[in-house]
Amino acid sequence: MTTKRGKPSGSAKLREAVCRANRELAATPGLVQGTFGNVSGVDRAAGLFVIKPSGVPYDELAPARLVAISLNTGQVLSGKLRPSSDAPTHLELYRSFDCGGVAHTHSEMATAFAQARRDIRCLGTTHADYFRGDVPVTRALTATEVGGEYEKNTGLVIVETFKRGGVAPDDVGAVLVAGHGPFTWGADALAAVERARMLEFVARLAYGAELLAPGAPALDGFLVDKHYRRKHGKDAYYGQL
Amino acid sequence: MTTKRGKPSGSAKLREAVCRANRELAATPGLVQGTFGNVSGVDRAAGLFVIKPSGVPYDELAPARLVAISLNTGQVLSGKLRPSSDAPTHLELYRSFDCGGVAHTHSEMATAFAQARRDIRCLGTTHADYFRGDVPVTRALTATEVGGEYEKNTGLVIVETFKRGGVAPDDVGAVLVAGHGPFTWGADALAAVERARMLEFVARLAYGAELLAPGAPALDGFLVDKHYRRKHGKDAYYGQL
Amino acid sequence: MTTKRGKPSGSAKLREAVCRANRELAATPGLVQGTFGNVSGVDRAAGLFVIKPSGVPYDELAPARLVAISLNTGQVLSGKLRPSSDAPTHLELYRSFDCGGVAHTHSEMATAFAQARRDIRCLGTTHADYFRGDVPVTRALTATEVGGEYEKNTGLVIVETFKRGGVAPDDVGAVLVAGHGPFTWGADALAAVERARMLEFVARLAYGAELLAPGAPALDGFLVDKHYRRKHGKDAYYGQL
Amino acid sequence: MTTKRGKPSGSAKLREAVCRANRELAATPGLVQGTFGNVSGVDRAAGLFVIKPSGVPYDELAPARLVAISLNTGQVLSGKLRPSSDAPTHLELYRSFDCGGVAHTHSEMATAFAQARRDIRCLGTTHADYFRGDVPVTRALTATEVGGEYEKNTGLVIVETFKRGGVAPDDVGAVLVAGHGPFTWGADALAAVERARMLEFVARLAYGAELLAPGAPALDGFLVDKHYRRKHGKDAYYGQL
């Protein structure tokens, strides 16, 4: 592994944005506990992404302390600190999904669903406003997958989940890793954080509904599409022009 | 659609009141997430109501930025911004119910009941102090209703729910739209917000009670009336004269 | 009904203490919503108790605005404001129980138990530290009781609950009125508020335990006594001498 | 019992650390209610541990007000205040477990599990990051154990739980005392508090998962080990070098 320790890789703009997104993640009540959670952002033209260093408290973050990683080799390009241990998971998501930012949290209710190994079913329009259908849970990793390149395999099993289920990563920008917790992605680092926040809210709504009415009917597909399209794509009519 | 862009429609007093009510909604913990939620107030003599613009953050609201809409035509009368996408729902409520303000939120527990497609049953005097009986959930909208004038049809299905159930909108100033969330109404915009707040509290109490004792007995009708009348109508004896 | 409007009844010290206790109640997160909730304190030598006026916001309270009520006649002795509508309930508790203060709240989880019409069973030492056994729920009031002197009858049904169950009001200073909410009492107004606070905490613990393990075993009687006596009575050894 | 009232036992450094840890415990939302909860730290070379005095509010704590207790005799060595009534429990943990600090709380969800008499099963990686396996609940104490040296016997039953279950106290630094609440331990007083905080978070996650999916599968052993070892021991690769 060759790493350059000179001029930091990743533009100042990207580092600034990813640093702000990590702070935003930490500032949102209920999203992170201690140093759990990390956000990254990608610069595909430069062939790298920038991510939080491992175990560093959020209030000690600075753009220069972030770690840049090559999309091609997965190696650290610059930065004296070690990257988040989840960096190989982010890498696989950037390689397979067309997104600009990835966020990972252990937010309470989304993690409870991940531990219960249940999809967060799309039961309401709040959910459909942000996620076009159920947020899927992955299968559990095998002993071989955990014993090998664990974090990379976590990314691969996420990708597998979307392929197997025929779900477009663009439509449902979130997943629950079984027995672990959620990853979210979006147009950039901040969008990934915003989605992590909405995922937790949607998980709380679904939790209440599932306990009140186990097996409550899913939202009709035409209503899911209606709400998702109110906010996304060319026919969106939510917000200002 | 003809809209006047000159002097804003809706009195300064109404705009001020509706702006304050929207801020109050946003300031109440747990009522709104992001830019979800909107409040309106009506001036029946002037034939219009004033509502939050769509997707505008609550701290950027100002009386002049609110949007005025004709009760007769449903068209925007003044304001450069687009109204809340839920405006046609508010319109139908003003047309059918005798109220001065309408509020819409995705507050957590009321929305969980809406997603569970369950009425919030009147299980306690706290509920009866504010709502004279169960808060009903609507039927789900059909594909035709969603594919057509969706937000208008949401309003119509609310009105249908009260007619079909023989519930007086004056007695129970709240509804849960199935798979969506609550709408509340009252004497003015602020009263609608206050009701949204109490609805969420009452939903939390009912949630706890339903999980502790599924099928717990409803409050006796004579006790519902007793409490509702302690606070409402000519025989009220709560508070000061 | 004769009321004196001159020098306020009830000593300055009592009024001060009850006013402070009402503010303490309001300042505790989760105990009161809006103007729900009220606290009173008694002066048995003077034959009166002092209570919060009805519907007055907590931050507008002042010792002089409290209302004094005769223990003998139940009539207002002084104060221009109407007393809390629950005053006749407080009166019956003072008449039957040997206590110095009474508090009433609609705190969330205690009220959920009241609406579920379930006792808060003594499942843990936290409970036993404050309440020597289950906190009982009353029977529902009859139509006649509600139609007559409703608030007085609420007090009578509380007293009946303790007599019927053979529970000493000194040992378990709290009750849940079915479909309504909790009342607590103690040595003085502040002690009643402290008990209301602990009741809500104990209710939250019991709620979690009941959902995790329906029918979980009650705490052994000898452990209930052990903990209660660690903090109460002549053999107490908790805290400093 | 001989106690010295002159120069305080326990180094200034230890007293400072234990005082800070107690304040940290109180400052963490949801860990303590009122004066529930206490933290101690040990100096094995000096043969003593230092603990919070009983019933003293956290904001009145100072290093000099802590109480020093002999590991050998269990007697108070210095300090004018009485120690936490749970001191004999801490003593037994120091005698049997190789740890530097002990914390006790009545944190809400961990206590709910203790009242439900259920282990907090290891359902997720968040749990495994901090506790290498299920957090066990003890058996209930007998009438004889409660009637005798109750707090000492509480410590003994904790030690018994780990021996009987073949669990290494180093791997799982937490226990639930049946019908009571959690104790945690770690390298020093602050580490014990950090563990108490994580235990509560892990309990919340498990609570949600157990209600969503009763009997949800435990995390695979190889994944538990993987996560625990990412953060503990010679092969740890979380955080910075």
Short mmCIF file of C-alpha atoms in Angstrom, two decimals, chain A residues 33 35-36 53-56 80-83 85-86 106-109 111-113 115-118 140-143 146 148 150-151 178-181 207 210-211, chain D residues 123-127 129-130 194 197-198 201-202 204-213 216-220 222-223 226-227 230-231 236-241:
data_model
loop_
_atom_site.label_atom_id
_atom_site.label_comp_id
_atom_site.label_asym_id
_atom_site.label_seq_id
_atom_site.Cartn_x
_atom_site.Cartn_y
_atom_site.Cartn_z
CA GLN A 33 -23.81 7.60 19.80
CA THR A 35 -18.07 8.06 17.62
CA PHE A 36 -20.39 5.66 15.83
CA PRO A 53 -11.04 9.21 10.23
CA SER A 54 -11.69 6.29 12.60
CA GLY A 55 -12.65 6.95 16.22
CA VAL A 56 -12.04 10.71 16.08
CA LYS A 80 -2.02 10.80 8.55
CA LEU A 81 -5.05 9.26 10.23
CA ARG A 82 -6.59 5.88 9.58
CA PRO A 83 -9.93 6.03 7.76
CA SER A 85 -13.09 1.10 9.57
CA ASP A 86 -16.23 1.09 7.40
CA HIS A 106 -26.39 3.26 14.32
CA SER A 107 -29.53 5.38 14.71
CA GLU A 108 -31.82 3.76 17.22
CA MET A 109 -34.91 2.59 15.44
CA THR A 111 -30.82 -0.28 13.92
CA ALA A 112 -33.61 -2.00 15.84
CA PHE A 113 -35.14 -3.01 12.49
CA GLN A 115 -31.38 -6.28 14.48
CA ALA A 116 -34.91 -7.62 14.05
CA ARG A 117 -33.86 -8.47 10.46
CA ARG A 118 -36.98 -6.87 9.06
CA ALA A 140 -26.57 -12.13 7.28
CA LEU A 141 -22.92 -12.41 6.27
CA THR A 142 -21.37 -15.86 6.33
CA ALA A 143 -18.47 -16.91 8.52
CA VAL A 146 -16.83 -12.06 8.14
CA GLY A 148 -12.22 -12.37 5.19
CA TYR A 150 -15.42 -8.10 6.36
CA GLU A 151 -16.14 -4.46 5.61
CA ALA A 178 -28.67 -7.42 9.08
CA GLY A 179 -27.65 -7.31 12.74
CA HIS A 180 -25.71 -4.10 12.16
CA GLY A 181 -27.42 -0.91 11.04
CA TYR A 207 -42.19 0.83 14.46
CA GLU A 210 -46.13 -2.36 13.26
CA LEU A 211 -46.72 -2.59 17.02
CA LEU D 123 -28.59 -9.05 18.62
CA GLY D 124 -26.32 -6.60 16.87
CA THR D 125 -22.82 -5.34 16.20
CA THR D 126 -23.39 -2.26 18.36
CA HIS D 127 -23.78 -4.60 21.29
CA ASP D 129 -18.62 -3.58 19.93
CA TYR D 130 -18.88 -3.23 23.70
CA GLU D 194 -19.03 4.82 29.54
CA ARG D 197 -24.07 4.57 28.85
CA MET D 198 -23.50 2.03 26.09
CA PHE D 201 -28.15 2.32 24.30
CA VAL D 202 -27.74 -1.37 23.57
CA ARG D 204 -32.85 0.35 23.72
CA LEU D 205 -31.82 -1.31 20.47
CA ALA D 206 -32.60 -4.76 21.85
CA TYR D 207 -35.95 -3.59 23.19
CA GLY D 208 -37.00 -2.34 19.78
CA ALA D 209 -35.78 -5.49 18.08
CA GLU D 210 -37.45 -7.84 20.59
CA LEU D 211 -40.79 -6.07 20.17
CA LEU D 212 -40.51 -6.04 16.37
CA ALA D 213 -39.40 -9.66 16.14
CA ALA D 216 -35.04 -12.67 16.60
CA PRO D 217 -31.85 -14.64 15.93
CA ALA D 218 -28.78 -13.80 18.00
CA LEU D 219 -25.77 -12.40 16.23
CA ASP D 220 -23.50 -15.20 14.94
CA PHE D 222 -18.02 -15.18 14.68
CA LEU D 223 -19.54 -11.74 14.11
CA LYS D 226 -15.12 -9.90 14.98
CA HIS D 227 -16.70 -6.71 16.33
CA ARG D 230 -12.15 -4.66 16.27
CA LYS D 231 -12.22 -2.52 19.40
CA ALA D 236 -7.99 -4.04 17.40
CA TYR D 237 -8.12 -1.86 14.31
CA TYR D 238 -10.77 0.66 15.28
CA GLY D 239 -9.64 4.20 16.00
CA GLN D 240 -6.12 5.63 15.67
CA LEU D 241 -2.83 3.93 16.61
#
